[in-house]
Short mmCIF file of C-alpha atoms in Angstrom, two decimals:
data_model
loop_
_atom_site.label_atom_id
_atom_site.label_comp_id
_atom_site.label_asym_id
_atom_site.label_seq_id
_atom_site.Cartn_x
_atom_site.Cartn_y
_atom_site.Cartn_z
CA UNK A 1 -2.42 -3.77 27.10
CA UNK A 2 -5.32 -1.69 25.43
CA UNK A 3 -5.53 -4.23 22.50
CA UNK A 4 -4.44 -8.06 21.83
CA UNK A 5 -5.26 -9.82 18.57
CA UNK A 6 -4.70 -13.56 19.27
CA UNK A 7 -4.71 -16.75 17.30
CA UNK A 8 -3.75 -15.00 13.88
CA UNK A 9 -1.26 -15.80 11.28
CA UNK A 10 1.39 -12.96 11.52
CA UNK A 11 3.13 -11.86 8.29
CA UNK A 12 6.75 -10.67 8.00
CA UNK A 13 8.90 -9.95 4.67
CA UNK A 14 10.79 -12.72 6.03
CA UNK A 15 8.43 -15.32 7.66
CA UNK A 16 4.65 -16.60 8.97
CA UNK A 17 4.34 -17.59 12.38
CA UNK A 18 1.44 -17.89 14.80
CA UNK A 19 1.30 -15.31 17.04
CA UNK A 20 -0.61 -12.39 19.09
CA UNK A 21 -0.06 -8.90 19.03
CA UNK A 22 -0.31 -6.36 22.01
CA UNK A 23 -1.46 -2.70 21.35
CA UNK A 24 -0.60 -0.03 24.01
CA UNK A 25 -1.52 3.62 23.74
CA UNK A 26 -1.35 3.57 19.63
CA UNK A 27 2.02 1.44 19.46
CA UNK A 28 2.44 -2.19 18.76
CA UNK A 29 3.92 -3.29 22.23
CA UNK A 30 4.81 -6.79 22.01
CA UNK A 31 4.10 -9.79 19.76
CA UNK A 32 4.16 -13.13 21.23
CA UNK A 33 2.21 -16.25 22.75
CA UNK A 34 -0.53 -15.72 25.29
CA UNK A 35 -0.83 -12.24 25.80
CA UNK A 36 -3.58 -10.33 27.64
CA UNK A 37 -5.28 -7.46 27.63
CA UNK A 38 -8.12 -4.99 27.89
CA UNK A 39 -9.53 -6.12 24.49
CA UNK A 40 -9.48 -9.35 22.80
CA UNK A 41 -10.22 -9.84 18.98
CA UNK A 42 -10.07 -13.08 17.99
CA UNK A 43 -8.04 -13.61 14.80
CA UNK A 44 -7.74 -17.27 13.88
CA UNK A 45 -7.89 -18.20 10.35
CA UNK A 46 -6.54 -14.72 9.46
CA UNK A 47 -3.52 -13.40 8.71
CA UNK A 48 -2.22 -10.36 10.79
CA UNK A 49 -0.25 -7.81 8.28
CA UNK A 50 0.99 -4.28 8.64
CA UNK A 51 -0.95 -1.38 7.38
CA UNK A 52 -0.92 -0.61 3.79
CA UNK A 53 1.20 2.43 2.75
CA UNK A 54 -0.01 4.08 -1.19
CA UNK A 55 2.77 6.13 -2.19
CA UNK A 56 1.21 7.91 -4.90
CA UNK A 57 -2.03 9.55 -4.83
CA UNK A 58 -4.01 12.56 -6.08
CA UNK A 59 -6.53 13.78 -3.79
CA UNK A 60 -8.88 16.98 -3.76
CA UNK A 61 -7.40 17.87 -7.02
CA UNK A 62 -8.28 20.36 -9.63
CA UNK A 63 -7.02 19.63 -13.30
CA UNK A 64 -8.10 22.30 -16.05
CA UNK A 65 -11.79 21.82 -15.96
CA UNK A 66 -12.20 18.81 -13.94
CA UNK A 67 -11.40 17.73 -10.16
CA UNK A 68 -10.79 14.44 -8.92
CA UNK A 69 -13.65 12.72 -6.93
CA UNK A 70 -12.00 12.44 -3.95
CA UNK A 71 -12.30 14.72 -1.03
CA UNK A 72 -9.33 14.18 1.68
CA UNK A 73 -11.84 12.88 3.78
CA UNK A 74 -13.51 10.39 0.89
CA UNK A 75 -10.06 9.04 -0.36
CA UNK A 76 -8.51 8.19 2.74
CA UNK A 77 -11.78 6.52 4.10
CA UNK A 78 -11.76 4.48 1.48
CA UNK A 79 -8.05 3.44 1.88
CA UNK A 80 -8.84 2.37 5.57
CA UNK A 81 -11.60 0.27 3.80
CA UNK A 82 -8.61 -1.49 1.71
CA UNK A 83 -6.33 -2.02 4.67
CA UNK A 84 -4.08 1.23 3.66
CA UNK A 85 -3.16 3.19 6.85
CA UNK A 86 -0.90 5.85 5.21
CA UNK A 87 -1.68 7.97 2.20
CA UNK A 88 0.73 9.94 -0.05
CA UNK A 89 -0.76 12.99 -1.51
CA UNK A 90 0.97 15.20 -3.84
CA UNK A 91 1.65 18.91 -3.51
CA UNK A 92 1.32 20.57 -6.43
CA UNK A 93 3.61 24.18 -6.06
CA UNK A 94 2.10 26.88 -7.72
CA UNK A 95 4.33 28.88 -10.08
CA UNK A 96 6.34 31.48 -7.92
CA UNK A 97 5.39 29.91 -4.76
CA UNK A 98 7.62 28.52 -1.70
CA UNK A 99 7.61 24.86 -1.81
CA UNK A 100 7.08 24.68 2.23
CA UNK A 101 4.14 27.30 1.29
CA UNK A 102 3.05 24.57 -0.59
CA UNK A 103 3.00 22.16 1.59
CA UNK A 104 1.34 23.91 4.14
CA UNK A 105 -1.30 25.00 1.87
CA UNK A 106 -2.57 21.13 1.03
CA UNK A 107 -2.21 20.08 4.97
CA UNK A 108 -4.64 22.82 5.38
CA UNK A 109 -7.33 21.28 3.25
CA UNK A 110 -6.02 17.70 4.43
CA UNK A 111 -5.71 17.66 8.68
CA UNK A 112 -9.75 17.98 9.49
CA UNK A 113 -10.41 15.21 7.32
CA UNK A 114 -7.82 12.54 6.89
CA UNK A 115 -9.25 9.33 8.47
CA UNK A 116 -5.72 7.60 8.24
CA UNK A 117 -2.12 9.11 8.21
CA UNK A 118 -0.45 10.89 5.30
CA UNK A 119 2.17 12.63 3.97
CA UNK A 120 2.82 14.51 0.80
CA UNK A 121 5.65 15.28 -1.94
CA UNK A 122 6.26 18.19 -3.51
CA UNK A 123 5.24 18.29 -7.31
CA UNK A 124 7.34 20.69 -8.89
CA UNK A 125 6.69 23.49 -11.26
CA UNK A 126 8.89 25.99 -10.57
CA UNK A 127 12.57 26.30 -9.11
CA UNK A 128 13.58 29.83 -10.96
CA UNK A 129 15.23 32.73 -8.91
CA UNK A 130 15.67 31.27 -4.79
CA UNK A 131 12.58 28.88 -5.47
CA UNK A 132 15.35 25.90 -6.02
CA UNK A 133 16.63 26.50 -1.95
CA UNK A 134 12.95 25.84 -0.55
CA UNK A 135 13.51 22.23 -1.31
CA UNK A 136 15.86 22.52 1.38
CA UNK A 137 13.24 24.23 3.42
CA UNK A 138 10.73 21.43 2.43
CA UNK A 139 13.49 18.76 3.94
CA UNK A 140 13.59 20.23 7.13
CA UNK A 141 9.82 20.61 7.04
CA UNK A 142 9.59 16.84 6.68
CA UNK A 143 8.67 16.67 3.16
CA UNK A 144 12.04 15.54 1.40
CA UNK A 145 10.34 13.66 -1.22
CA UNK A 146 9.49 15.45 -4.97
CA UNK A 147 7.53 14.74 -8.19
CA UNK A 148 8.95 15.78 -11.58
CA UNK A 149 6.62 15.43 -14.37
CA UNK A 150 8.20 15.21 -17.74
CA UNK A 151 4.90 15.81 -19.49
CA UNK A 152 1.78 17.55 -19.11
CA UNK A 153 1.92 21.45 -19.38
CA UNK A 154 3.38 21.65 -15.73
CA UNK A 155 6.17 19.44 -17.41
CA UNK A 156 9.82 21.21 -16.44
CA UNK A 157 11.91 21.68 -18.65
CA UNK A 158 15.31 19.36 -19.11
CA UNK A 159 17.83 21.42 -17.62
CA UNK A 160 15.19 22.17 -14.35
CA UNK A 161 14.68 18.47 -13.89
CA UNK A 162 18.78 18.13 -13.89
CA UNK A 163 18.98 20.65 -11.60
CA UNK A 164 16.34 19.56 -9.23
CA UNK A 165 18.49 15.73 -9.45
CA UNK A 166 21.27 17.92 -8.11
CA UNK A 167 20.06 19.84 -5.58
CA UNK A 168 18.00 16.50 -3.73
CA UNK A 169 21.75 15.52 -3.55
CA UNK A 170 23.26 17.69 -1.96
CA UNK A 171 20.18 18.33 0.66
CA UNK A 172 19.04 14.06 1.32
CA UNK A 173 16.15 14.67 -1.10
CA UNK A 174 14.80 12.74 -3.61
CA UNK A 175 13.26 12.93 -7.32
CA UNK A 176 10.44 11.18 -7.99
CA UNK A 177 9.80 11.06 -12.16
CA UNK A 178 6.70 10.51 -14.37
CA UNK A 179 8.78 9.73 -17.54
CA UNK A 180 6.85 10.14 -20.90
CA UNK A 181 7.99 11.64 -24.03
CA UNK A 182 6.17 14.69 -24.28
CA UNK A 183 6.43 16.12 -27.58
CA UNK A 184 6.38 13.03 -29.45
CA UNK A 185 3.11 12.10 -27.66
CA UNK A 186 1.82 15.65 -28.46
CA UNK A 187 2.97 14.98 -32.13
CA UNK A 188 1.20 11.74 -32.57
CA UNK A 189 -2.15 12.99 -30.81
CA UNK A 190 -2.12 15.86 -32.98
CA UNK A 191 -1.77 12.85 -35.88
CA UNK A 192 -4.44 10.83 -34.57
CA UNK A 193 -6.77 14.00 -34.09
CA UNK A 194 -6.33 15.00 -37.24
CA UNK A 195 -7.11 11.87 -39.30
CA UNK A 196 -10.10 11.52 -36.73
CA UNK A 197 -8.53 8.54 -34.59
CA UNK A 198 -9.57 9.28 -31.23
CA UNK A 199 -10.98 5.87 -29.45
CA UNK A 200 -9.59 4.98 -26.33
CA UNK A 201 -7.50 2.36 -28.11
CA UNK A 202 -5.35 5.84 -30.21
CA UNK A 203 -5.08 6.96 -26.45
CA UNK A 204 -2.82 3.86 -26.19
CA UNK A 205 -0.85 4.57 -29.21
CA UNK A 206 -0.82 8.04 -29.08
CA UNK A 207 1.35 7.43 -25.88
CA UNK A 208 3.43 3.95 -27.65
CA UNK A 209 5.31 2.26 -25.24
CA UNK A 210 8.83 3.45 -26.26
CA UNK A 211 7.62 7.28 -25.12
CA UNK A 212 7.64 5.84 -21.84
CA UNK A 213 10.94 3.50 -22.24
CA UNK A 214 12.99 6.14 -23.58
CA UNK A 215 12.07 8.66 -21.35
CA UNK A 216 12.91 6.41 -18.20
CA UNK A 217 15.92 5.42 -19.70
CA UNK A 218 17.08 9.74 -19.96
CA UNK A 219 15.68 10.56 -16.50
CA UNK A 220 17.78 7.32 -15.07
CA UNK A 221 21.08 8.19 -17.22
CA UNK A 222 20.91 11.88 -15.85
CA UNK A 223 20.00 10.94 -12.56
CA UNK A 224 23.12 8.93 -12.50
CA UNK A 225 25.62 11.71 -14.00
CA UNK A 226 24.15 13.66 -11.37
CA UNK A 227 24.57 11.45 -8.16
CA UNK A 228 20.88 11.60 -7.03
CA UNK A 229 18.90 8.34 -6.30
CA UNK A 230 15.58 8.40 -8.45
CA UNK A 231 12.34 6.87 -7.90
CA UNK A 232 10.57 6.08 -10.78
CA UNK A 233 6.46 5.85 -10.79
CA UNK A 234 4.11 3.64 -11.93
CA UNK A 235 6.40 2.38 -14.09
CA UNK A 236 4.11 0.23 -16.49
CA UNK A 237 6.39 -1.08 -19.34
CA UNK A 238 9.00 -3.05 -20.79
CA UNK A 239 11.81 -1.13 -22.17
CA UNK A 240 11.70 0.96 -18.39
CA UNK A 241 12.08 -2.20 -16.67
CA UNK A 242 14.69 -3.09 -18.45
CA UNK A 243 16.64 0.40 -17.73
CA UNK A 244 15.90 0.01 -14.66
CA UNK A 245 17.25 -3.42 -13.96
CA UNK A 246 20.05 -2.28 -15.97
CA UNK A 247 20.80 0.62 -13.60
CA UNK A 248 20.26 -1.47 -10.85
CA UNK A 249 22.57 -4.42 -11.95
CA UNK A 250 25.05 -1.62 -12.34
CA UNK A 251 24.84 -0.42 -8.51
CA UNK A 252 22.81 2.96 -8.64
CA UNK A 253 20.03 4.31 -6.55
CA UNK A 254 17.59 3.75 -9.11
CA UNK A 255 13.83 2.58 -7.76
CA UNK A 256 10.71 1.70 -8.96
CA UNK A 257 7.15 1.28 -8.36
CA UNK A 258 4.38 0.21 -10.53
CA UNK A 259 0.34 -0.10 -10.55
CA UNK A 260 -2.51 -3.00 -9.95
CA UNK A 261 -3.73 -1.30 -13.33
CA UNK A 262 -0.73 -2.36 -15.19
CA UNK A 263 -0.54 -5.54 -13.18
CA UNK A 264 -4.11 -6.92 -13.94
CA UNK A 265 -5.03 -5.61 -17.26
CA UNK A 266 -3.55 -4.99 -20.20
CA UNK A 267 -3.83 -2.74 -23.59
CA UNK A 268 -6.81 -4.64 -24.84
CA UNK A 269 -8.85 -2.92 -22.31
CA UNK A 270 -8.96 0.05 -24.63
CA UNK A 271 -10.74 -2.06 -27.11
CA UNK A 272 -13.75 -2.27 -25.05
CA UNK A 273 -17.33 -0.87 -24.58
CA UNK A 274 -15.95 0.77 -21.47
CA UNK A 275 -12.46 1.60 -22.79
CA UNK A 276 -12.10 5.57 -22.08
CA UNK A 277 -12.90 5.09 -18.26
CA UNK A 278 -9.68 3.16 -18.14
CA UNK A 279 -7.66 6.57 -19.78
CA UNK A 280 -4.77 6.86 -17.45
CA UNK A 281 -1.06 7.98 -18.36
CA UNK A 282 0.81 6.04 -18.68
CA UNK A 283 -1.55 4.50 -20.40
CA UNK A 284 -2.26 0.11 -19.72
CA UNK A 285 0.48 -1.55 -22.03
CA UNK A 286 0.38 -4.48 -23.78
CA UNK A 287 0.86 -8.07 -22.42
CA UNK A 288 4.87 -7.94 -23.09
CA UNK A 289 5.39 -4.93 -20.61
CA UNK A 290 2.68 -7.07 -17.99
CA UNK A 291 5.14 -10.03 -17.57
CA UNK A 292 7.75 -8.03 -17.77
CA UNK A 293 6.30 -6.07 -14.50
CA UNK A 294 5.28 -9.23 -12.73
CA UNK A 295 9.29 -10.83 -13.49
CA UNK A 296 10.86 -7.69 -12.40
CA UNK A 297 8.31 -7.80 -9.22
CA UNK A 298 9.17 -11.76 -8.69
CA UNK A 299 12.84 -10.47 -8.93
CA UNK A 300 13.31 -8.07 -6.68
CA UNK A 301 13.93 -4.73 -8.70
CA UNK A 302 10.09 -2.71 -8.23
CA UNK A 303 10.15 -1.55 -5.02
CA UNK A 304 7.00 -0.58 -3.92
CA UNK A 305 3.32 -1.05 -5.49
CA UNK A 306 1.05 2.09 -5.25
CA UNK A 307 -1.91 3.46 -7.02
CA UNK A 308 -1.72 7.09 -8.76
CA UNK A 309 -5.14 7.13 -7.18
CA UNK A 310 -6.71 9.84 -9.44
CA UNK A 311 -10.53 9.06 -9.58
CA UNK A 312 -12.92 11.37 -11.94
CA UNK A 313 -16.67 10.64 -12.01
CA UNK A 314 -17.97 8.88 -15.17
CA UNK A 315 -19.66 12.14 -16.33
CA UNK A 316 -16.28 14.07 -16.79
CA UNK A 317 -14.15 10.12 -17.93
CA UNK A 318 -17.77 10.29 -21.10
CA UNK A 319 -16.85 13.18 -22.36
CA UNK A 320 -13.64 11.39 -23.76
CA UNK A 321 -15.75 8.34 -24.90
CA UNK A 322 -15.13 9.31 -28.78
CA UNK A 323 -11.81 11.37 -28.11
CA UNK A 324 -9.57 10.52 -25.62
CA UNK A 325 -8.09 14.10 -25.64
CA UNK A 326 -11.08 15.35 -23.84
CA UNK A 327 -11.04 12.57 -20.70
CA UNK A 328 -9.31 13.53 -17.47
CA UNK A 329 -6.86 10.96 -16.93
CA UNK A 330 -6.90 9.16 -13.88
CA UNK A 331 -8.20 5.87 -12.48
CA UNK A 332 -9.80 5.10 -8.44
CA UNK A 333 -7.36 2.14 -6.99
CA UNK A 334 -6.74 3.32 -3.09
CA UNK A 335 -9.31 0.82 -1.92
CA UNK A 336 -8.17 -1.90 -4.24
CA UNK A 337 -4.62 -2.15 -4.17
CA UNK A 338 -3.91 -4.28 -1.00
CA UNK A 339 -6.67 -6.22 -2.00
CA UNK A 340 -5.71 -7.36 -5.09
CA UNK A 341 -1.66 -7.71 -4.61
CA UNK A 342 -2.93 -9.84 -1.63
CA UNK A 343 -4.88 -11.53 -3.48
CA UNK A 344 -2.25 -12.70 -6.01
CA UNK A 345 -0.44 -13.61 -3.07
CA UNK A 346 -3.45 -15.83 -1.76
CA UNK A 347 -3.04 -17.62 -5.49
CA UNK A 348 0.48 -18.36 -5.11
CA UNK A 349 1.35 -15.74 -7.86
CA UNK A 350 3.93 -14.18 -5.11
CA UNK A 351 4.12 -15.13 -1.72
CA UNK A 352 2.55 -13.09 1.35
CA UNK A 353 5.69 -11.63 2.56
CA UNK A 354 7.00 -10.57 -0.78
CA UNK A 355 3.11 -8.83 -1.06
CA UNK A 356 4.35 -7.25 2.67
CA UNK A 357 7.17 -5.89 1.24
CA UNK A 358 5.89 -4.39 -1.49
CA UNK A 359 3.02 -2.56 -0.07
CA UNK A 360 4.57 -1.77 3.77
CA UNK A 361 8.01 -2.16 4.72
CA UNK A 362 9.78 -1.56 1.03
CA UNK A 363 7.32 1.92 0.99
CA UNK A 364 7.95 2.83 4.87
CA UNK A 365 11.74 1.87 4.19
CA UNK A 366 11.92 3.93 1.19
CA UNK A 367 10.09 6.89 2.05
CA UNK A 368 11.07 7.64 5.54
CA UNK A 369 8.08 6.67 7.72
CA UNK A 370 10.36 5.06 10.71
CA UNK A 371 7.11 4.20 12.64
CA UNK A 372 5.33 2.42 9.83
CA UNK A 373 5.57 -0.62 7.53
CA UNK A 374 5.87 -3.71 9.83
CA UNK A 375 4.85 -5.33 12.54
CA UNK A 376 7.43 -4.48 15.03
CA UNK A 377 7.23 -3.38 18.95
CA UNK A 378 7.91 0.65 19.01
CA UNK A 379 6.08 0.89 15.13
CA UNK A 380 2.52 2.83 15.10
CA UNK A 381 0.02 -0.31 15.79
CA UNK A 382 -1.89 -0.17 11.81
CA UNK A 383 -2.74 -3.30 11.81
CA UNK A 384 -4.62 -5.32 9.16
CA UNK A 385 -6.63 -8.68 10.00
CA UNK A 386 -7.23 -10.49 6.61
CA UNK A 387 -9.51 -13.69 5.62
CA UNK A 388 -7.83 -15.61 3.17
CA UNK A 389 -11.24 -17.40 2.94
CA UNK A 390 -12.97 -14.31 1.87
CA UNK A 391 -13.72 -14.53 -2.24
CA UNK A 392 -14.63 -10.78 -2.91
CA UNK A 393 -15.99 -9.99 -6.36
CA UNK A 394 -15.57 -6.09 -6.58
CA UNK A 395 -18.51 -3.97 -6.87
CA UNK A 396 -18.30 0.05 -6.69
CA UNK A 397 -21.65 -0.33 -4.52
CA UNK A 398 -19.56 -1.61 -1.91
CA UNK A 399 -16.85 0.80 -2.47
CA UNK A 400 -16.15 3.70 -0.03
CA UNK A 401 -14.72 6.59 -2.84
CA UNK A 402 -16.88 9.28 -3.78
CA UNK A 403 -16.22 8.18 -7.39
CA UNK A 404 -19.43 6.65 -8.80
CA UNK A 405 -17.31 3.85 -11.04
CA UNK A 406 -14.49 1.89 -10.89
CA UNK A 407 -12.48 -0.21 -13.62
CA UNK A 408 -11.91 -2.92 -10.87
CA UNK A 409 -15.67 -3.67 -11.49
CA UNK A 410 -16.55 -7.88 -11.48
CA UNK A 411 -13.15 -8.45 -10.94
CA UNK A 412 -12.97 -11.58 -8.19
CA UNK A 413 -10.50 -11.56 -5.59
CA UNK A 414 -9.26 -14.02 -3.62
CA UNK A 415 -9.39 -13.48 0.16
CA UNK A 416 -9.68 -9.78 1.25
CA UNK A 417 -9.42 -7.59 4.62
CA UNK A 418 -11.75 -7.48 7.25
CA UNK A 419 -10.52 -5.15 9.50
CA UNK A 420 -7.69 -2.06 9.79
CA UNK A 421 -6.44 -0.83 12.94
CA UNK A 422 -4.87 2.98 12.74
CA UNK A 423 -2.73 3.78 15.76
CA UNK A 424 -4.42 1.12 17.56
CA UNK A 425 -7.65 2.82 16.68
CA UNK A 426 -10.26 0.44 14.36
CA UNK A 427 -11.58 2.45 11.20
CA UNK A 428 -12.98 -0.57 9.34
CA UNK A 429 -15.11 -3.68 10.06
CA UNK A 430 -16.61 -6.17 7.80
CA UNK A 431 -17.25 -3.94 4.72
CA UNK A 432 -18.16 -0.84 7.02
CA UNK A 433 -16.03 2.31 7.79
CA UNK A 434 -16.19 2.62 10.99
CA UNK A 435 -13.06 5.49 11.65
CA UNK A 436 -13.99 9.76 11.89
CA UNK A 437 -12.02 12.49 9.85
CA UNK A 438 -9.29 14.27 11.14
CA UNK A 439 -7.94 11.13 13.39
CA UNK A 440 -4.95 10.71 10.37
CA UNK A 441 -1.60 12.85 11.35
CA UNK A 442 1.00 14.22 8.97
CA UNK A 443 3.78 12.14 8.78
CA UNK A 444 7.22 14.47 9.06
CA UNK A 445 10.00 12.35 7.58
CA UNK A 446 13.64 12.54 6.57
CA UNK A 447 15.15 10.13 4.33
CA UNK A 448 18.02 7.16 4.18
CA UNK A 449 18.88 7.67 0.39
#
């Protein structure tokens, strides 16, 4: 074999047994007990886990005036550096264009540089006139997978979001939602702007938590009358979890996943000194919606944990230091997230394989990577050796964004990763990048609603 890691602790959703793991020609070719091979790493004391898969981020991005930090190249370098081997980026159509013109238009930008594997979905903006049939096109691309945002000013409108749920139907698609209520929040910023409330902390209420509950609770109901499965993101409150479980309970197609940022901190954050660099939407809720998240996690109904990676550098996240209206919205997390849900495992918050699940196989299973998510002979070998030993306290020195800042900063973890394997290939070491741009392939995928 090209590649045996031996002695290490090897993590399942299922189970942890001792074990090594043979590489050949990018694959993982066979996991058992005294195995040999061109290359030996030595792996005792750590635990052997599948690659990291982030659902949900926003890379190379232009919003109005601003553009996230994040090159390609810069956000999925420093994913490898947090054990995350596959990258979802998001499409955005223009208005008018062909959704598989889309697509092709972001790989463009994304092939020379991606230092791990990605795919995208398709954020849509427009389905008028035969635009609504290039989701079928986008299918049999390998992109079946698309963002509605219910808010924002590329928001669609009701009756385009139900017929988008009925279309990814018919054609083994499926709707992904960001579900805020988007004229109450625009009536109480308005509100808050005009009696001069505009501290990080009115960001918070400006968006209350029921504008998120509500709205989850009308995307799931007309998901349902449709017949489409729905995937809801970074869901980050109380009143959605509890739609969601509802739905669930009830025997629909209804998933979830939600964010580290919802997960570690809560509402309060907008109270501090460094409050507007933590402006994201949906916005941190309050300590109710937190256990709620970390129940619903414990209990099976969120799916899959991911980021909304959407990093802007502290220059453009000042300028809404007084008024939240004027900060991009967006927080850095690629690097972090396996990290930290690890970590919680490592303190006996959730166990290892449940952390597994959520950030591999429940994402690979989901989203229709059939060579990803676990440690199995025939999946791609992304492999990720990790010292439970290792107390990391987070610095954005160490880091390996572009983004000069992040809100993870101080915050100790327990244990962390030492190295990632992509395809067999190792693109981080001890703190150090060590992978090359362009190495990460698109991921074509079709879907098992």
């Amino acid at each position: 074999m090209d590649l045996v890691i031996k002695n290490g602790t090897v993590v399942t959703t299922s189970e942890m047994f001792s074990a090594d793991v043979g590489v050949q020609n990018g694959k993982i070719a066979a996991i058992g007990q005294n195995l040999s091979g061109d290359e030996i790493v030595d792996a005792s004391g750590l635990l052997v886990l599948p690659g990291g898969i982030d659902v949900h981020t926003h890379l190379q991005m232009d919003v109005g005036k601003f553009s996230t930090a994040d090159s390609y190249f810069a956000g999925t370098r420093a994913a490898a550096c947090g054990g995350v081997t596959t990258v979802f980026d998001f499409a955005l159509q223009d208005f008018g264009e062909n959704m598989v013109d889309t697509i092709k238009r972001r790989e463009t930008l994304c092939a020379p540089q991606a230092a791990v594997d990605y795919a995208f979905h398709v954020a849509i903006k427009d389905i008028s006139g035969n635009l609504l049939d290039s989701m079928k096109q986008a299918v049999e691309y390998g992109v079946p997978t698309f963002k509605i945002y219910m808010v924002y000013d590329i928001g669609v409108s009701d009756g385009d979001f139900y017929r988008a749920l009925e279309e990814s139907a018919k054609i083994g698609a499926r709707i992904s939602v960001h579900a805020e209520n988007r004229e109450i929040i625009d009536l109480l910023t308005k509100r808050f702007v005009k009696e001069g409330k505009t501290d990080p902390w009115h960001h918070y209420l400006s968006r209350a938590e029921f504008t998120e509950g509500e709205a989850v609770s009308r995307a799931i109901t007309w998901a349902v009358s449709a017949g489409a499965p729905l995937y809801i993101v970074h869901l980050a409150c109380k009143e959605g979890v509890e739609a969601l479980i509802k739905a669930r309970k009830a025997g629909h197609k209804i998933y979830a996943e939600t964010c580290p940022q919802y997960l570690n901190f809560t509402s309060e954050v907008y109270k501090r000194e460094d409050g507007h660099l933590f402006i994201c939407s949906p916005p941190v809720k309050g300590k109710e919606s937190n256990e709620a998240l970390w129940q619903a996690i414990k209990d099976g109904y969120i799916d899959t944990v991911a980021t909304d990676h959407c990093p802007f550098q502290k220059t453009d996240k000042d300028e809404g230091l007084t008024d939240f209206t004027k900060s991009p919205n967006g927080c850095a997390g690629v690097e972090t997230m396996f990290p930290y849900i690890l970590s919680e495992a490592n303190r006996g918050r959730i166990s290892f394989s449940r952390a597994v699940e959520l950030c591999c196989t429940s994402p690979a299973a989901l989203f229709g990577c059939a060579d990803k998510g676990s440690l199995t002979p025939g999946k791609d070998a992304d492999i990720v050796l990790y010292d439970p030993s290792l107390d990391v306290t987070i610095a954005n020195k160490n880091m390996h964004s572009d983004v000069d800042h992040t809100i993870w900063e101080d915050v100790t973890l327990s244990g962390y990763p030492v190295q990632t394997y992509s395809k067999g290939k190792l693109v981080y070491k001890n703190g150090e990048f060590v992978g090359s741009p362009g190495w990460g392939r698109f991921i074509q995928r079709k879907l098992d609603n």
